Short mmCIF file of C-alpha atoms in Angstrom, two decimals:
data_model
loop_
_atom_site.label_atom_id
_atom_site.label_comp_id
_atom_site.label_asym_id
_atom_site.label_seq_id
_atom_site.Cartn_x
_atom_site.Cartn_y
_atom_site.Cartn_z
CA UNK H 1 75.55 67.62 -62.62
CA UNK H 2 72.35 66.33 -60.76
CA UNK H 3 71.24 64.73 -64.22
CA UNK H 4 74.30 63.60 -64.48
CA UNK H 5 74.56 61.53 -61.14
CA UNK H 6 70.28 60.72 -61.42
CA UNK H 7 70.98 59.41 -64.81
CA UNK H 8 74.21 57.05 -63.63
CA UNK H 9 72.71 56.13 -60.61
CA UNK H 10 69.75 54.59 -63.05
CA UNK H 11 72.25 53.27 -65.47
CA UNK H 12 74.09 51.34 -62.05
CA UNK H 13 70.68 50.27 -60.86
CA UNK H 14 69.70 49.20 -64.54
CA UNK H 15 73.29 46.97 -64.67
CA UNK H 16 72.32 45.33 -60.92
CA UNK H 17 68.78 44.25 -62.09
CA UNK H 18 70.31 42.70 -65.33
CA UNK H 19 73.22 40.83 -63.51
CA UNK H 20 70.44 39.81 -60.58
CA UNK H 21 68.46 38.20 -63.15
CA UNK H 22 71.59 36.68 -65.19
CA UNK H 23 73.23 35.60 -61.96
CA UNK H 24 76.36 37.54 -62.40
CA UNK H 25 76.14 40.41 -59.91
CA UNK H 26 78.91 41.54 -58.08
CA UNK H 27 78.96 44.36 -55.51
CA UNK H 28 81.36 46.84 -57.28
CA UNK H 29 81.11 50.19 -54.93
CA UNK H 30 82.94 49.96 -51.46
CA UNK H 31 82.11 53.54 -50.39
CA UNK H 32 79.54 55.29 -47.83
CA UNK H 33 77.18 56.53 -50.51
CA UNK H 34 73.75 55.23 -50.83
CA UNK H 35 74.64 53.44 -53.96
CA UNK H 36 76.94 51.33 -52.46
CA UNK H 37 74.88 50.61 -48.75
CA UNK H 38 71.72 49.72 -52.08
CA UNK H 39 74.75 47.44 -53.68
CA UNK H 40 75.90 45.65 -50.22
CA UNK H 41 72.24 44.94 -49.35
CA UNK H 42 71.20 43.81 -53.12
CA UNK H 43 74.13 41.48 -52.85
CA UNK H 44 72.77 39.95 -49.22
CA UNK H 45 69.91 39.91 -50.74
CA UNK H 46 70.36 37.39 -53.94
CA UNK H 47 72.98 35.30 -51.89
CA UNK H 48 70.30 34.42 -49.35
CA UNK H 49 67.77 33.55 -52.51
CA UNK H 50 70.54 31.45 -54.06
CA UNK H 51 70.87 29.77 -50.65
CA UNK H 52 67.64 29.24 -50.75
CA UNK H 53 67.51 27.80 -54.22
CA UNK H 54 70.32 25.60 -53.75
CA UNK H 55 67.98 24.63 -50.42
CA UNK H 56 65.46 23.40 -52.40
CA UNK H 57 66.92 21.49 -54.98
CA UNK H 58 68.67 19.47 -52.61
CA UNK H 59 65.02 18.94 -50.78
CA UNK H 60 63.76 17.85 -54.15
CA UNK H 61 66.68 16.35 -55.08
CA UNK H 62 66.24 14.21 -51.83
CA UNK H 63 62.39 13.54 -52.24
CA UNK H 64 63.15 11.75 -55.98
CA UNK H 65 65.58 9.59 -53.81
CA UNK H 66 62.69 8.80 -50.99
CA UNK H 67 59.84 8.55 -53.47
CA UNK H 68 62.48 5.85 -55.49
CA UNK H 69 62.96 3.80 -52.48
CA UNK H 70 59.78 3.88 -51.04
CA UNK H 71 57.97 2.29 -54.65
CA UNK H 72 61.01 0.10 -54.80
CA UNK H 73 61.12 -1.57 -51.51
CA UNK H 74 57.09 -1.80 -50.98
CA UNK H 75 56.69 -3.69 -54.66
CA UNK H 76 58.29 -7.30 -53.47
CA UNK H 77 56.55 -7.63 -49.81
CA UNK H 78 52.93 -6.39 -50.69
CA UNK H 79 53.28 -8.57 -53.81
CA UNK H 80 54.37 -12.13 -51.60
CA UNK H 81 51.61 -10.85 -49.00
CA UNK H 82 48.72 -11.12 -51.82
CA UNK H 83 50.32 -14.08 -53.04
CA UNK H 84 50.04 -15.88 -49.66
CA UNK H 85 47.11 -14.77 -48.80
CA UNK H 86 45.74 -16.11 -52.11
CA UNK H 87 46.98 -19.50 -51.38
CA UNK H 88 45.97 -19.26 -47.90
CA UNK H 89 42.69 -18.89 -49.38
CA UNK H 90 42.74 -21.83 -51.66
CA UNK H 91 44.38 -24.03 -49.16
CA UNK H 92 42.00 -23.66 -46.22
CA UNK H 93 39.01 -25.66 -45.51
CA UNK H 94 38.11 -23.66 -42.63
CA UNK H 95 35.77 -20.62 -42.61
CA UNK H 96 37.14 -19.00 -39.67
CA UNK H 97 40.73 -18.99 -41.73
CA UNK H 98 39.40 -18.05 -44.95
CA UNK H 99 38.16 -15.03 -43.94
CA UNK H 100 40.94 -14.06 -41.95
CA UNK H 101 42.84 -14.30 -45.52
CA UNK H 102 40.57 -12.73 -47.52
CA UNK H 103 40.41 -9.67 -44.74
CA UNK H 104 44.57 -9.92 -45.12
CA UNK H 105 44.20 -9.61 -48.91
CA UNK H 106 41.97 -6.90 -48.85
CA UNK H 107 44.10 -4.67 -46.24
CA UNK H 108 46.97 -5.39 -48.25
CA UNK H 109 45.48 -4.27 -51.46
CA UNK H 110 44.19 -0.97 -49.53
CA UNK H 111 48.09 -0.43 -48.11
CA UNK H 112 49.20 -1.10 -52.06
CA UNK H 113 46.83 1.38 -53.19
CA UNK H 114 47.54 4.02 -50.42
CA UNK H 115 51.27 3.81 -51.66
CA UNK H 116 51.42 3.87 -55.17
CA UNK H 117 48.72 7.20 -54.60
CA UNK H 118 50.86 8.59 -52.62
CA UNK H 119 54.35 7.85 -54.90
CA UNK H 120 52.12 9.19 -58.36
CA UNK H 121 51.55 12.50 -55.96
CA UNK H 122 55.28 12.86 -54.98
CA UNK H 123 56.22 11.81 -58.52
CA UNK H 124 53.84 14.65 -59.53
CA UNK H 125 54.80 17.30 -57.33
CA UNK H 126 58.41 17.06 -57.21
CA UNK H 127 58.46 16.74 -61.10
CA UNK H 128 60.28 13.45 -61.39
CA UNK H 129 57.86 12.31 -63.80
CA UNK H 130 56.86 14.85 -66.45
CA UNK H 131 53.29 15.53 -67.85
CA UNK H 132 54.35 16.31 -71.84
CA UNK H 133 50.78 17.21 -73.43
CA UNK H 134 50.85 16.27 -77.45
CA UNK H 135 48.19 16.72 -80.30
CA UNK H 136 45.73 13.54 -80.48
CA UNK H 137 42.68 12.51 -80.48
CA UNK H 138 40.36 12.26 -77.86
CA UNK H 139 38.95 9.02 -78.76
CA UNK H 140 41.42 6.70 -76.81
CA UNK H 141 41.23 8.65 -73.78
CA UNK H 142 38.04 8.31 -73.46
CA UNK H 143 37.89 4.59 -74.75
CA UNK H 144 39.92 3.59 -72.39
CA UNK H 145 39.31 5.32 -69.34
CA UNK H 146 35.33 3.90 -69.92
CA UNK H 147 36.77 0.75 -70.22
CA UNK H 148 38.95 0.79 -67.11
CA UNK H 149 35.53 1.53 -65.01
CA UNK H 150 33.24 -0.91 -66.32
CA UNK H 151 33.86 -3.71 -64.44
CA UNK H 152 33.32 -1.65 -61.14
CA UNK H 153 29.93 0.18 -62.64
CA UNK H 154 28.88 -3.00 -63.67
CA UNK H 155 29.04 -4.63 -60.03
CA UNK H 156 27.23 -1.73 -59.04
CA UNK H 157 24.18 -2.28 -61.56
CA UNK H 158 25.53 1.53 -62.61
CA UNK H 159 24.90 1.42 -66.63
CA UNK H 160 27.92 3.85 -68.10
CA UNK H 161 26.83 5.76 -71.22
CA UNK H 162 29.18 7.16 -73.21
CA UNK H 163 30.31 7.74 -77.25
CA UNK H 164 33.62 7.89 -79.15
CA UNK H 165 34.07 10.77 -80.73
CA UNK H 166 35.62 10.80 -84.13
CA UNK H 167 38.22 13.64 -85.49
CA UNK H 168 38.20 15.51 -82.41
CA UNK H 169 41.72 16.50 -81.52
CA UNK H 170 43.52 18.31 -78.24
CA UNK H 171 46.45 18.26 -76.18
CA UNK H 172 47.30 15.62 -73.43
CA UNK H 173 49.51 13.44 -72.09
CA UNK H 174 47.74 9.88 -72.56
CA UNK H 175 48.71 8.07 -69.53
CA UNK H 176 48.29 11.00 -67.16
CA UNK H 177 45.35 12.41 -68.38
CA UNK H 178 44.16 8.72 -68.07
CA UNK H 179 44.53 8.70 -64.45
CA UNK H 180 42.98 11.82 -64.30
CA UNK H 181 39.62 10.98 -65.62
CA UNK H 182 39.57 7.89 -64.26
CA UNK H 183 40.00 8.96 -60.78
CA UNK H 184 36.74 11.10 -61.62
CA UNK H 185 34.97 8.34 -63.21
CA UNK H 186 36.22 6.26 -60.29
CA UNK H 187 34.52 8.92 -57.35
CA UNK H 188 31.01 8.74 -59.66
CA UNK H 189 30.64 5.07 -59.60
CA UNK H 190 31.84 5.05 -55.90
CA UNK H 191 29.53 7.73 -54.99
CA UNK H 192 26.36 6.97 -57.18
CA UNK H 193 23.54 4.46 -55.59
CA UNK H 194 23.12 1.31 -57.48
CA UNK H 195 21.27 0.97 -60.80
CA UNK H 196 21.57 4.80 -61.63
CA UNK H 197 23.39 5.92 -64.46
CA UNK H 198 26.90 7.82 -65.25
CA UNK H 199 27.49 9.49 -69.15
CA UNK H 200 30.09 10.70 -70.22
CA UNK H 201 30.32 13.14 -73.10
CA UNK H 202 32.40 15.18 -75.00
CA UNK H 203 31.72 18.85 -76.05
CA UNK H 204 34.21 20.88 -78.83
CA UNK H 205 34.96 24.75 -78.16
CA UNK H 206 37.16 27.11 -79.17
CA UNK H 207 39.99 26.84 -77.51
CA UNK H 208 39.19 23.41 -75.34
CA UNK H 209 37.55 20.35 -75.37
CA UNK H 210 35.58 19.13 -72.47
CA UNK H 211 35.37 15.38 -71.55
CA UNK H 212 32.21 15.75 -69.37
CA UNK H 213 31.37 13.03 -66.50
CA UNK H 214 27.69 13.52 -65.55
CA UNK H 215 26.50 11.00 -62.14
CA UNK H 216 23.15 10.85 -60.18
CA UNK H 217 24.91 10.29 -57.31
CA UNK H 218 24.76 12.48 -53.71
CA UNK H 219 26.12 15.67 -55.16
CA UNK H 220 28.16 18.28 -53.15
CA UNK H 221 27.55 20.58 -50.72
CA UNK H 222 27.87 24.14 -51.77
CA UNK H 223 30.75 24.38 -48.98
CA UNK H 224 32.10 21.69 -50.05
CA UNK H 225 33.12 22.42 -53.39
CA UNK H 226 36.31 24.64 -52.86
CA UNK H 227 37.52 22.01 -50.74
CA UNK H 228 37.13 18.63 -52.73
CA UNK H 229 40.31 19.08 -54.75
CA UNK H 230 42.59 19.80 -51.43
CA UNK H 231 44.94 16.88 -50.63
CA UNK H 232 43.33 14.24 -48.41
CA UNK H 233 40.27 15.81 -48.37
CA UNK H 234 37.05 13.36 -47.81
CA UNK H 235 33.68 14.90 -46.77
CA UNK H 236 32.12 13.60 -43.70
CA UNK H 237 28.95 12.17 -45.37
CA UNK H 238 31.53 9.55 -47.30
CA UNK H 239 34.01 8.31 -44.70
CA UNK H 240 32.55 4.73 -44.49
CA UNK H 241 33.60 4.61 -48.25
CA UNK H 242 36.72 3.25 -49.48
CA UNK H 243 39.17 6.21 -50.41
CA UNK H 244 41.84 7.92 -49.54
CA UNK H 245 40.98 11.87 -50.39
CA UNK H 246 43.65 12.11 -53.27
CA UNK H 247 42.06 11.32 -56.82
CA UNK H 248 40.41 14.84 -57.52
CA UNK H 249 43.34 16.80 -55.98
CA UNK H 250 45.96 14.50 -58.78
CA UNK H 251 43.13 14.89 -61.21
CA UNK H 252 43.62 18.53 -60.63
CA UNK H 253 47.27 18.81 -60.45
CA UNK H 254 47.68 17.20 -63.41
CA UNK H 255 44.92 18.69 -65.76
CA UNK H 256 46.34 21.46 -64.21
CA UNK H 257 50.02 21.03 -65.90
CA UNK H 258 48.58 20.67 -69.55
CA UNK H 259 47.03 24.48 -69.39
CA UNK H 260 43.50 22.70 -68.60
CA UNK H 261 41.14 23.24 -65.70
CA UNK H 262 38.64 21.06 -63.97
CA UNK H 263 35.05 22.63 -63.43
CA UNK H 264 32.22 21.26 -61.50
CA UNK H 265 28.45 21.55 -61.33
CA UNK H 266 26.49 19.78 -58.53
CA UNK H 267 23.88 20.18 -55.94
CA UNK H 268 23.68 17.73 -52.97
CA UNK H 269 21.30 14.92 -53.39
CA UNK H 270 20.88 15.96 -56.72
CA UNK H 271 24.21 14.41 -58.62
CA UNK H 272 27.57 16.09 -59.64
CA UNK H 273 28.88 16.58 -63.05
CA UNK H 274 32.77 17.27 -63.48
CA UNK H 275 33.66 18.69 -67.10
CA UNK H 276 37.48 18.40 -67.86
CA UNK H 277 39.06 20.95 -70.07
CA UNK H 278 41.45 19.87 -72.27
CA UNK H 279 43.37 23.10 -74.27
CA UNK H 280 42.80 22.42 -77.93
CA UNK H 281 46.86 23.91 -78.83
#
């Protein structure tokens, strides 16, 4: 009788964890015995966690809404402010004015850039824009992400070496995987002195490809380097430079959603060299 009750008492359990997981439980004992106090607290139990899951997708639901509204209703007046300051600056005769509009076009440009970071990382994060990974070749990433940061290198005297390599095939998505390396390319010409160089290579594995961005720039502090791909993070030895403290942590994030990683090598005042793995299936 004691094998009996052991084995229905396992059979019960068994049922609860299956309806848990499916959604469907019901309490079904409304005695004193243990089973039934184990039922009545399961069943607080999963109503609190649907609560809570209901919770959330109204947050999220919420923070597409926000993120919507906010890119919407910034687009129109940062656009007319660059537009007037522009013709502010081709209208005036007098220095003192000119360079109050060029310091207005250049503050709104920062604000612009600050927002539409800040949008791609809620975008990102609360999943209202997907990263799908496909099969393709590597070639136009890394074509076009060079290409994107040559007009910057080039003001710097920075000479960027890199190759296009042919028939070598993984899975990204194009336009996010763009931003990614770019945002790295972006920190080594922003944090490289002038007239040094940045390569970028690409190395075949098993199982991954790695788009490699190698700078001779001020490298990174050994306790530094768990904390450069936090959100807003900017190390102390680079707060007079332009940035906000979000391009490795999205690089991250979204390498990070295609079954990639990010891996760094780098010794201060010695350079830094980011390798991006991209999963070959």
């Amino acid at each position: 009788m004691i094998q009996i009750g052991a084995k229905r008492t396992l059979r019960r359990l068994d049922d609860m964890l299956n309806e848990a997981m499916e959604g469907t439980f019901e309490e079904s004992r409304y005695d004193e015995t243990e089973l039934s106090r184990l039922e009545s607290r399961w069943k607080q139990y999963f109503s609190a966690a649907r609560m809570s899951m209901e919770q959330t997708g109204r947050e999220k639901k919420n923070m597409k809404a926000l993120v919507s509204d906010i890119s919407h209703q910034t687009k129109t007046p940062l656009a007319n402010i660059l537009l007037y300051s522009d013709l502010l600056m081709e209208c005036t005769r007098d220095d003192e004015t000119y360079h109050l509009a060029e310091q207005i076009h250049a503050q709104t440009e920062k604000l612009s850039f600050l927002i539409q970071a800040l949008v791609k990382m809620s975008r990102l994060e609360s999943d209202v824009l997907e990263v799908i990974p496909v099969s393709q070749g590597v070639k136009t990433l890394v074509a076009r992400a060079a290409e994107g940061i040559q007009a910057a290198a080039e003001k710097k005297g920075i000479e960027l070496l890199w190759e296009e390599p042919e028939g070598i095939l993984c899975c990204y998505d194009l336009k996010w995987t763009l931003e990614a390396l770019g945002n790295i390319l972006d920190n080594a010409v922003k944090y490289s002195p002038r007239a040094s160089k940045i390569s970028m290579t690409v190395r075949e594995f098993e199982f991954y490809v790695c788009i490699e961005v190698k700078d001779e720039g001020m490298g990174i502090a050994e306790a530094e380097k768990a904390q450069i791909f936090g959100r807003f993070y900017r190390s102390a030895r680079v707060q007079q430079e332009e940035g906000i403290g979000i391009g490795l942590y999205l690089a991250r994030e979204i390498v990070k959603r295609e079954r990639g990683y990010i891996k760094v090598l780098a010794k201060e005042g010695k350079g830094s060299t980011f390798g991006l793995y991209l999963p070959k299936k």
